[in-house]
Amino acid sequence: MAGLAVSLGSGAMTNSIAEMEDAEVLIVIGSNTTIAHPVLATFVKQGVVRKGAQLIVIDPRRIPLVDQSAIWLRQRPGTDIALINGLMHTIIKENLADTAFIAERCENFEEMRKVVEGYSPERVEEITGVPAGEIVKAARLYGQAGKAMILYTMGITQHTHGTDNVKSLANLAMLTGNFGRPSTGVNPLRGQNNVQGACDMGGLPNVLPGYQPVIDETVRAKFEALWKAPLDARVGMTLTDAMTAAADGRIKGVFIMGENPVVSDADSHHVMAALKKLDFLVVQDIFLTETAAMADVVLPAACFAEKDGTFSNTERRVQRVRKAVNPPGQALADWQILTALANVMGLDWKYESPQAIFEEIRVATPSYAGITYERLEKETLQWPCPTADHPGTPILHVGRFSRGKGLFAPIEHQEPFELTDEAYPMTLTTGRVLYQYHTRTMTGRCAGVNDMAPVAKMEMNPADSARMQVVDGEFVQVSSRRGHIEVRVEVTESVREGVVFIPFHYAEASANALTVAALDPVAKIPEYKVCAVKVEKRPQPGLHG
Amino acid sequence: MNSLTLNGKNISFEPGQTILEAARTHGVDIPTLCHLQAADHKGVCRICVVEVQGADRLLPACATPAGDGMVVDTHSSKVVQERKMLLELLVANGDHNCLFCEANGDCKLQALVYEYGVKNVARRAGYEQRPIDDATPMILRDFNKCVLCGRCVAACNDVQVNNAIPYPFGRREDKPPVTGWLPVADYDRCVHCGECVQACPVGALLEKKALGKAMTWQTQKVRTTCPYCGVGCQMWLHVKDNQVVKVTGVEDVLPNRGRLCVKGRFGYDFVHAPDRLTTPLIKENGAFREAGWDEALGLVASRFSEIKAAHGPQSLAGFTSARATNEENYLMQKLVRTGFGTNNIDHCARL
Ligand code: SF4
Ligand code: SF4
Ligand code: FES
């Protein structure tokens, strides 16, 4: 998100899901779309099979979308920047750049061009392992398209260079004038249903609702008037920084609502140790998760089917959540608990319904100002929607970027934070499986769905499994500098030699016991995607069988 | 100007529209069974036939382009006779006893049989029992109820593009399937999205988890947004006695146009899981005990206040949730910023 905001002035998806059907060319990079966003993937696939779109998949793993692709670029994990620079090198060299668009709507092109000049397809082949000819082919396909869309997810952001990865994608789209029109743009696909909304609502340490910076005095004054309370002028701590601060005793009390960082966050030993050191931990959730089990007080919450409200989807569409059943026992909706707690703390909150809260959101957040519960009964709206008669905004950056001019960023390839070496010779990447969601607190309790993928399996290339003499289904020990787990092997060509893949959903084989908490310096996203591991045969296989 | 005569009335139509589309635009209902707009699937069942003056036979409205000056009758006696005959054939070639069928009350065949007054049709002599596929935990396929409309095939291949139910004929050739063909699923490719179930007009494809949970007219449908990924699919929760018994996609609206994936459609049991938290819990000597709201919230407020007083607001932090609503996220950050007095607020998923 941070990367796109720097390049364009907004971190959100620039275009909309339904437009994917009509793109001439689609680049899907670092996104196992059919697994993580299955219904969105149907729009991509329909575009290919029914409307003749050309699909370029860029992924180290043979993801299912490769079946529909015209070109599959299989880069070494962590070399995306070099690859994108290589595509841009070719586009410029072959005069496929949209010079009018660049001149009129962008800045800093020369600086970027100079860096990219050094990325000939041959050099990029050396860095990424992708054949030079394939790079040229993909560059021509994307460069010649009238309208082309880029889609990405965590495979791009969960690196120490995640912000730079995203800026590189913005470079590529600006270079070819792919902004501000239908079926173009750079589109981050949000993993959880309301990540977009959590960010929009100011669930971030540096911005208040509507991405209004806390360090801006006028912004603070506005919110102090609205909330009738003084606000801290300093940027707060990110979750990862707060965990470190908890570990060394600077943070003493934590309130976690509806998250399970013990399983979901990188370097889970570190997270657990940090939470253990706290004087006081409160967890509010629908189940007694691994994180809730560590709490001093656990508050029972209602789930989505038991409350009213809104979610904002990945394309900025604000949609209603409606109560269908009653919560169990004494469980209450999060908004009710928060309101009650605020009142015990002496804050005097008077919210009687989610709608009443939404009315305040409209005042606090200019991009939501035109959205009302009444309108959402009759229409579907994407923010920005500043006024009551505004139709909403399916496409951002029409005619002009949110920041004014699109900013080209010169970016050099850098190696991932942790490289393989003799002690840890293999590269681990993490991700999702179709049948599980996040830390399985929900899907793990669903008959049928859970049965489809009840246990963690580590994907391993046949060449590696043959060398190590392990067979499909065998338990192995996987260790990194931070921890070790035991996990079943699935032998498959979907990963390349030297690379293993473990889904992060499973607490009993927690991939995040291995991952690095090394952060992207800007977005503060841990490097879940690449770390060095060793895989060892266990002396007595099948103990856990 | 494109116009035609429909049941004696002059109507206009857009070039490229079929007779079905033109009629629907003007509020005239023609029954369909196989037609699946989203996949441009049509022309298989012939239930939609109409009489067009000058044509030597009845024409399927879903697959016939509207023509300037056409004279169309949607319910002439010839048309009604043809539909009745087709319905009788369908009933005779299957196992259609609504008394034992989960789709009772939500079945196109049942509705049409009633509308056209088809009565007392016996099973065809020599009808050979077709297989029932009970192989997966999510979907039941009883081909004895299948009317061979091909909608599931189109839904799988052309809507979800999973290619798990093979076409019996070349891709979308608009002709009836070969004898003996059944829309059998290939479980090496099936991802259990259930699009086929949603497309099936009868009771041949069913959500297994919903079996026996409620008769169709006993449920209330509540529209909401999927709790899983960021696509935000629009879904109906089918509710009976305070229980979610089934989930289906909301047709014809963005962002999903009726489609769901396996998690959205079948991942709802957690709502009623027996281990849901039902009361506040307070940890004492390493173990949880149940507590009331007043006690729990009082303790939370006083402990946070003590820490704040002793170590300052920067010693507190709050994490909000990518799975809570906008309203709840808004309140959480407001609580941390105005109650705790710090900007130490973040959420877990940074994308
Ligand atoms: S299973 Fe249902 S949708 Fe598929 S062909 Fe048979 S009746 Fe049609
Ligand atoms: S149904 Fe599937 S694709 Fe749609 S929002 Fe839910 S998880 Fe995402
Ligand atoms: S609905 Fe027209 S042929 Fe089936």
Short mmCIF file of C-alpha atoms in Angstrom, two decimals, chain A residues 72-257:
data_model
loop_
_atom_site.label_atom_id
_atom_site.label_comp_id
_atom_site.label_asym_id
_atom_site.label_seq_id
_atom_site.Cartn_x
_atom_site.Cartn_y
_atom_site.Cartn_z
CA TRP A 72 4.54 -17.73 -17.46
CA LEU A 73 7.65 -16.07 -16.06
CA ARG A 74 9.06 -18.17 -13.24
CA GLN A 75 11.46 -15.90 -11.39
CA ARG A 76 13.67 -16.84 -8.46
CA PRO A 77 11.82 -15.75 -5.28
CA GLY A 78 12.69 -12.19 -4.31
CA THR A 79 13.87 -10.98 -7.74
CA ASP A 80 10.73 -9.16 -8.88
CA ILE A 81 12.34 -5.73 -9.20
CA ALA A 82 14.99 -6.97 -11.60
CA LEU A 83 12.32 -8.68 -13.66
CA ILE A 84 10.09 -5.61 -13.85
CA ASN A 85 13.09 -3.44 -14.70
CA GLY A 86 13.86 -5.92 -17.47
CA LEU A 87 10.33 -5.58 -18.87
CA MET A 88 10.65 -1.77 -18.80
CA HIS A 89 14.09 -1.91 -20.42
CA THR A 90 12.61 -3.74 -23.38
CA ILE A 91 9.53 -1.55 -23.60
CA ILE A 92 11.70 1.57 -23.77
CA LYS A 93 14.18 0.04 -26.19
CA GLU A 94 11.46 -1.07 -28.57
CA ASN A 95 9.69 2.30 -28.45
CA LEU A 96 6.57 0.88 -26.84
CA ALA A 97 6.53 3.51 -24.08
CA ASP A 98 3.60 5.94 -24.03
CA THR A 99 5.69 9.10 -24.31
CA ALA A 100 2.71 11.45 -24.47
CA PHE A 101 1.29 10.04 -21.22
CA ILE A 102 4.69 10.22 -19.53
CA ALA A 103 5.26 13.82 -20.60
CA GLU A 104 1.82 14.98 -19.63
CA ARG A 105 1.05 13.06 -16.44
CA CYS A 106 4.28 11.84 -14.84
CA GLU A 107 7.57 13.09 -13.42
CA ASN A 108 11.05 11.79 -12.73
CA PHE A 109 11.07 9.61 -15.85
CA GLU A 110 14.73 10.27 -16.75
CA GLU A 111 16.02 9.03 -13.39
CA MET A 112 14.01 5.87 -13.70
CA ARG A 113 15.11 5.35 -17.32
CA LYS A 114 18.76 5.57 -16.35
CA VAL A 115 18.41 2.79 -13.80
CA VAL A 116 16.39 0.60 -16.10
CA GLU A 117 18.98 0.99 -18.85
CA GLY A 118 21.21 -1.35 -16.89
CA TYR A 119 18.66 -4.19 -16.99
CA SER A 120 19.12 -5.88 -20.34
CA PRO A 121 17.12 -9.09 -20.73
CA GLU A 122 20.40 -11.01 -20.57
CA ARG A 123 21.41 -9.50 -17.23
CA VAL A 124 17.89 -9.99 -15.89
CA GLU A 125 18.02 -13.63 -16.94
CA GLU A 126 21.12 -14.03 -14.77
CA ILE A 127 19.43 -12.49 -11.73
CA THR A 128 15.96 -13.96 -12.06
CA GLY A 129 16.46 -17.22 -13.89
CA VAL A 130 13.84 -16.23 -16.47
CA PRO A 131 15.02 -16.73 -20.09
CA ALA A 132 15.79 -13.42 -21.84
CA GLY A 133 13.53 -14.32 -24.76
CA GLU A 134 10.54 -14.76 -22.47
CA ILE A 135 11.17 -11.37 -20.88
CA VAL A 136 11.17 -9.72 -24.31
CA LYS A 137 7.99 -11.57 -25.30
CA ALA A 138 6.16 -10.50 -22.15
CA ALA A 139 7.37 -6.90 -22.50
CA ARG A 140 6.05 -6.71 -26.06
CA LEU A 141 2.71 -8.20 -25.12
CA TYR A 142 2.15 -5.78 -22.24
CA GLY A 143 3.74 -2.82 -24.04
CA GLN A 144 1.57 -3.18 -27.15
CA ALA A 145 -1.74 -3.65 -25.35
CA GLY A 146 -4.29 -0.85 -25.58
CA LYS A 147 -5.53 -1.57 -22.07
CA ALA A 148 -3.67 -3.74 -19.61
CA MET A 149 -4.18 -4.45 -15.94
CA ILE A 150 -1.71 -5.47 -13.25
CA LEU A 151 -2.92 -7.50 -10.26
CA TYR A 152 -0.79 -8.34 -7.23
CA THR A 153 -1.02 -9.54 -3.63
CA MET A 154 1.21 -10.54 -0.77
CA GLY A 155 3.70 -12.24 -3.07
CA ILE A 156 4.77 -8.71 -3.95
CA THR A 157 4.36 -6.90 -0.65
CA GLN A 158 5.61 -9.46 1.87
CA HIS A 159 9.27 -8.82 1.19
CA THR A 160 11.76 -6.48 2.77
CA HIS A 161 11.62 -4.73 -0.60
CA GLY A 162 7.82 -4.85 -0.79
CA THR A 163 7.35 -1.11 -1.12
CA ASP A 164 9.90 -0.98 -3.93
CA ASN A 165 8.22 -3.91 -5.64
CA VAL A 166 4.96 -2.02 -5.70
CA LYS A 167 6.57 1.18 -6.95
CA SER A 168 8.16 -0.85 -9.75
CA LEU A 169 4.72 -2.04 -10.84
CA ALA A 170 3.48 1.55 -10.81
CA ASN A 171 6.51 2.47 -12.97
CA LEU A 172 5.59 -0.22 -15.46
CA ALA A 173 1.97 0.90 -15.75
CA MET A 174 2.90 4.59 -16.03
CA LEU A 175 5.47 3.80 -18.68
CA THR A 176 2.74 2.33 -20.87
CA GLY A 177 0.00 4.84 -20.01
CA ASN A 178 -2.11 2.20 -18.32
CA PHE A 179 -3.95 4.41 -15.84
CA GLY A 180 -7.23 6.23 -15.56
CA ARG A 181 -9.10 4.15 -18.13
CA PRO A 182 -11.25 1.01 -17.88
CA SER A 183 -9.32 -2.27 -17.60
CA THR A 184 -5.99 -0.67 -16.72
CA GLY A 185 -4.11 0.23 -13.55
CA VAL A 186 -2.25 -1.39 -10.70
CA ASN A 187 -4.44 -3.40 -8.43
CA PRO A 188 -3.53 -4.73 -4.99
CA LEU A 189 -5.96 -7.50 -4.03
CA ARG A 190 -6.73 -7.41 -0.32
CA GLY A 191 -6.46 -10.72 1.47
CA GLN A 192 -9.00 -10.34 4.25
CA ASN A 193 -12.51 -9.13 3.72
CA ASN A 194 -12.14 -5.76 5.41
CA VAL A 195 -8.45 -4.88 5.27
CA GLN A 196 -9.44 -2.03 3.01
CA GLY A 197 -11.97 -0.79 5.54
CA ALA A 198 -9.62 -1.21 8.51
CA CYS A 199 -7.15 1.07 6.69
CA ASP A 200 -9.84 3.49 5.50
CA MET A 201 -11.06 3.84 9.09
CA GLY A 202 -7.63 4.78 10.42
CA GLY A 203 -6.56 1.41 11.81
CA LEU A 204 -2.99 2.54 11.14
CA PRO A 205 -0.46 4.28 13.38
CA ASN A 206 0.25 7.18 11.04
CA VAL A 207 -3.16 8.17 9.72
CA LEU A 208 -6.59 9.03 11.04
CA PRO A 209 -9.73 7.94 9.15
CA GLY A 210 -9.54 8.71 5.43
CA TYR A 211 -5.71 8.56 5.38
CA GLN A 212 -5.41 11.95 7.04
CA PRO A 213 -1.94 12.16 8.63
CA VAL A 214 -1.74 12.38 12.43
CA ILE A 215 1.27 14.67 12.12
CA ASP A 216 -0.82 17.28 10.27
CA GLU A 217 -1.96 19.92 12.73
CA THR A 218 -5.09 20.97 10.83
CA VAL A 219 -6.16 17.36 10.54
CA ARG A 220 -5.68 16.84 14.26
CA ALA A 221 -7.59 20.00 15.08
CA LYS A 222 -10.51 18.77 13.00
CA PHE A 223 -10.59 15.41 14.78
CA GLU A 224 -10.07 16.95 18.21
CA ALA A 225 -13.17 19.06 17.58
CA LEU A 226 -15.14 16.07 16.31
CA TRP A 227 -14.07 13.74 19.12
CA LYS A 228 -13.81 16.38 21.85
CA ALA A 229 -10.48 14.92 22.99
CA PRO A 230 -6.82 15.87 22.60
CA LEU A 231 -4.80 13.75 20.15
CA ASP A 232 -1.18 12.67 20.24
CA ALA A 233 0.86 14.37 17.53
CA ARG A 234 3.33 11.52 17.10
CA VAL A 235 3.06 8.61 14.70
CA GLY A 236 2.36 5.44 16.68
CA MET A 237 3.91 2.00 16.51
CA THR A 238 3.08 -0.60 13.90
CA LEU A 239 2.12 -4.03 15.12
CA THR A 240 5.57 -5.41 14.46
CA ASP A 241 7.31 -2.51 16.21
CA ALA A 242 4.87 -2.81 19.10
CA MET A 243 5.75 -6.49 19.49
CA THR A 244 9.41 -5.59 19.77
CA ALA A 245 8.53 -2.83 22.24
CA ALA A 246 6.49 -5.33 24.25
CA ALA A 247 9.40 -7.74 24.28
CA ASP A 248 11.68 -5.11 25.80
CA GLY A 249 9.08 -3.82 28.23
CA ARG A 250 8.16 -0.48 26.69
CA ILE A 251 4.64 -1.60 25.80
CA LYS A 252 2.80 -3.00 28.83
CA GLY A 253 -0.85 -3.26 27.91
CA VAL A 254 -2.36 -4.48 24.62
CA PHE A 255 -5.91 -4.77 23.35
CA ILE A 256 -6.36 -7.10 20.37
CA MET A 257 -9.68 -7.26 18.55
#
